[in-house]
PDB file of C-alpha atoms in Angstrom:
ATOM      1  CA  MET A   1     -80.100 136.664 -17.074  1.00  0.00           C
ATOM      2  CA  SER A   2     -78.118 136.425 -13.883  1.00  0.00           C
ATOM      3  CA  ALA A   3     -77.385 133.198 -12.032  1.00  0.00           C
ATOM      4  CA  ALA A   4     -79.380 134.324  -8.983  1.00  0.00           C
ATOM      5  CA  LEU A   5     -82.483 134.971 -11.072  1.00  0.00           C
ATOM      6  CA  ALA A   6     -82.117 131.614 -12.835  1.00  0.00           C
ATOM      7  CA  THR A   7     -81.685 129.839  -9.508  1.00  0.00           C
ATOM      8  CA  GLY A   8     -84.781 131.584  -8.147  1.00  0.00           C
ATOM      9  CA  ILE A   9     -86.861 130.521 -11.153  1.00  0.00           C
ATOM     10  CA  VAL A  10     -85.681 126.921 -10.914  1.00  0.00           C
ATOM     11  CA  ALA A  11     -86.270 126.856  -7.149  1.00  0.00           C
ATOM     12  CA  ALA A  12     -89.772 128.282  -7.575  1.00  0.00           C
ATOM     13  CA  HIS A  13     -90.510 125.657 -10.184  1.00  0.00           C
ATOM     14  CA  PHE A  14     -89.524 122.733  -7.933  1.00  0.00           C
ATOM     15  CA  VAL A  15     -90.792 124.166  -4.658  1.00  0.00           C
ATOM     16  CA  GLY A  16     -94.131 125.473  -5.879  1.00  0.00           C
ATOM     17  CA  PRO A  17     -96.060 128.592  -4.991  1.00  0.00           C
ATOM     18  CA  TRP A  18     -96.798 127.551  -1.388  1.00  0.00           C
ATOM     19  CA  GLY A  19     -93.278 126.596  -0.398  1.00  0.00           C
ATOM     20  CA  PHE A  20     -93.835 122.825  -0.532  1.00  0.00           C
ATOM     21  CA  GLY A  21     -91.672 120.578  -2.629  1.00  0.00           C
ATOM     22  CA  TRP A  22     -92.449 117.308  -4.340  1.00  0.00           C
ATOM     23  CA  TRP A  23     -91.905 115.571  -0.998  1.00  0.00           C
ATOM     24  CA  PHE A  24     -95.260 116.989   0.085  1.00  0.00           C
ATOM     25  CA  LEU A  25     -96.881 114.183  -1.921  1.00  0.00           C
ATOM     26  CA  LEU A  26     -95.250 111.652   0.392  1.00  0.00           C
ATOM     27  CA  ILE A  27     -97.495 112.623   3.315  1.00  0.00           C
ATOM     28  CA  PRO A  28    -100.763 111.305   1.777  1.00  0.00           C
ATOM     29  CA  LEU A  29     -98.847 108.357   0.369  1.00  0.00           C
ATOM     30  CA  PHE A  30     -97.663 107.517   3.897  1.00  0.00           C
ATOM     31  CA  TRP A  31    -101.217 107.570   5.286  1.00  0.00           C
ATOM     32  CA  ILE A  32    -102.623 105.525   2.412  1.00  0.00           C
ATOM     33  CA  THR A  33     -99.902 102.927   2.926  1.00  0.00           C
ATOM     34  CA  LEU A  34    -100.462 102.832   6.686  1.00  0.00           C
ATOM     35  CA  ILE A  35    -104.224 102.324   6.305  1.00  0.00           C
ATOM     36  CA  ALA A  36    -103.666  99.600   3.697  1.00  0.00           C
ATOM     37  CA  VAL A  37    -101.262  97.728   5.985  1.00  0.00           C
ATOM     38  CA  LEU A  38    -103.632  97.961   8.953  1.00  0.00           C
ATOM     39  CA  PHE A  39    -106.524  96.740   6.836  1.00  0.00           C
ATOM     40  CA  ALA A  40    -104.444  93.838   5.528  1.00  0.00           C
ATOM     41  CA  VAL A  41    -103.416  92.737   9.029  1.00  0.00           C
ATOM     42  CA  PHE A  42    -106.684  93.192  10.897  1.00  0.00           C
ATOM     43  CA  GLY A  43    -108.965  92.405   7.973  1.00  0.00           C
ATOM     44  CA  ARG A  44    -107.363  89.000   7.657  1.00  0.00           C
ATOM     45  CA  ARG A  45    -107.972  88.273  11.335  1.00  0.00           C
ATOM     46  CA  TRP A  46    -111.606  89.367  11.091  1.00  0.00           C
ATOM     47  CA  ARG A  47    -112.179  87.268   7.971  1.00  0.00           C
ATOM     48  CA  ARG A  48    -110.632  84.212   9.626  1.00  0.00           C
ATOM     49  CA  ALA A  49    -112.776  84.627  12.724  1.00  0.00           C
ATOM     50  CA  ALA A  50    -115.913  85.054  10.630  1.00  0.00           C
ATOM     51  CA  ALA A  51    -115.088  82.006   8.514  1.00  0.00           C
ATOM     52  CA  ALA A  52    -114.542  79.903  11.634  1.00  0.00           C
ATOM     53  CA  GLY A  53    -118.035  80.670  12.869  1.00  0.00           C
ATOM     54  CA  GLY A  54    -116.978  83.139  15.511  1.00  0.00           C
ATOM     55  CA  TYR A  55    -115.901  80.512  18.028  1.00  0.00           C
ATOM     56  CA  GLY A  56    -112.956  81.796  20.028  1.00  0.00           C
ATOM     57  CA  PRO A  57    -109.686  82.641  18.341  1.00  0.00           C
ATOM     58  CA  TYR A  58    -110.167  81.259  14.832  1.00  0.00           C
ATOM     59  CA  GLY A  59    -112.665  78.631  15.974  1.00  0.00           C
ATOM     60  CA  ARG A  60    -110.350  76.453  18.070  1.00  0.00           C
ATOM     61  CA  THR A  61    -112.295  75.985  21.284  1.00  0.00           C
ATOM     62  CA  PRO A  62    -112.397  72.629  23.087  1.00  0.00           C
ATOM     63  CA  ALA A  63    -116.140  72.284  22.466  1.00  0.00           C
ATOM     64  CA  ARG A  64    -115.703  72.903  18.738  1.00  0.00           C
ATOM     65  CA  GLN A  65    -112.775  70.480  18.604  1.00  0.00           C
ATOM     66  CA  ALA A  66    -114.849  67.805  20.350  1.00  0.00           C
ATOM     67  CA  GLU A  67    -117.653  68.214  17.802  1.00  0.00           C
ATOM     68  CA  THR A  68    -115.144  67.933  14.973  1.00  0.00           C
ATOM     69  CA  THR A  69    -113.658  64.741  16.435  1.00  0.00           C
ATOM     70  CA  LEU A  70    -117.133  63.290  16.889  1.00  0.00           C
ATOM     71  CA  ALA A  71    -118.051  64.132  13.298  1.00  0.00           C
ATOM     72  CA  GLU A  72    -114.841  62.461  12.059  1.00  0.00           C
ATOM     73  CA  ARG A  73    -115.616  59.297  14.018  1.00  0.00           C
ATOM     74  CA  PHE A  74    -119.124  59.231  12.547  1.00  0.00           C
ATOM     75  CA  ALA A  75    -117.733  59.735   9.031  1.00  0.00           C
ATOM     76  CA  GLN A  76    -115.259  56.879   9.496  1.00  0.00           C
ATOM     77  CA  GLY A  77    -118.049  54.551  10.639  1.00  0.00           C
ATOM     78  CA  ASP A  78    -116.801  54.100  14.209  1.00  0.00           C
ATOM     79  CA  ILE A  79    -120.194  55.129  15.613  1.00  0.00           C
ATOM     80  CA  ASP A  80    -123.697  54.985  14.174  1.00  0.00           C
ATOM     81  CA  GLU A  81    -126.101  57.876  13.652  1.00  0.00           C
ATOM     82  CA  THR A  82    -128.034  57.333  16.886  1.00  0.00           C
ATOM     83  CA  GLU A  83    -124.879  57.390  18.990  1.00  0.00           C
ATOM     84  CA  TYR A  84    -123.553  60.394  17.039  1.00  0.00           C
ATOM     85  CA  ARG A  85    -126.698  62.440  17.627  1.00  0.00           C
ATOM     86  CA  ALA A  86    -126.850  61.468  21.310  1.00  0.00           C
ATOM     87  CA  ARG A  87    -123.216  62.427  21.934  1.00  0.00           C
ATOM     88  CA  LEU A  88    -123.561  65.632  19.934  1.00  0.00           C
ATOM     89  CA  GLU A  89    -126.572  66.621  22.028  1.00  0.00           C
ATOM     90  CA  VAL A  90    -124.601  65.994  25.236  1.00  0.00           C
ATOM     91  CA  LEU A  91    -121.657  68.056  23.948  1.00  0.00           C
ATOM     92  CA  ARG A  92    -123.852  70.982  23.000  1.00  0.00           C
ATOM     93  CA  ALA A  93    -125.808  70.853  26.249  1.00  0.00           C
ATOM     94  CA  ASN A  94    -122.618  70.989  28.324  1.00  0.00           C
ATOM     95  CA  ALA A  95    -120.769  73.538  26.171  1.00  0.00           C
ATOM     96  CA  PRO A  96    -120.000  76.858  27.896  1.00  0.00           C
ATOM     97  CA  GLN A  97    -122.143  79.703  26.673  1.00  0.00           C
TER      98      GLN A  97
END
């Protein structure tokens, strides 16, 4: 068997019948990796926003922060339940829609 024929057989084996080599498998691998990275980045943001109740970027709006501070003061015993409910009602009534 001549060297040219052997080289042609080996080349056909590694290239395949359609002219594509093993590198052709890298194209779907690239797209799968790209979609996984995008899902990891944006999925995390969407999950954080959903967990925060959908208030602004990750739930850190001034109205939400004021309610949290008020709830902490009530939990510490600085204000009683009547004052807590009255102030909470005022905060929610004046919160931007």
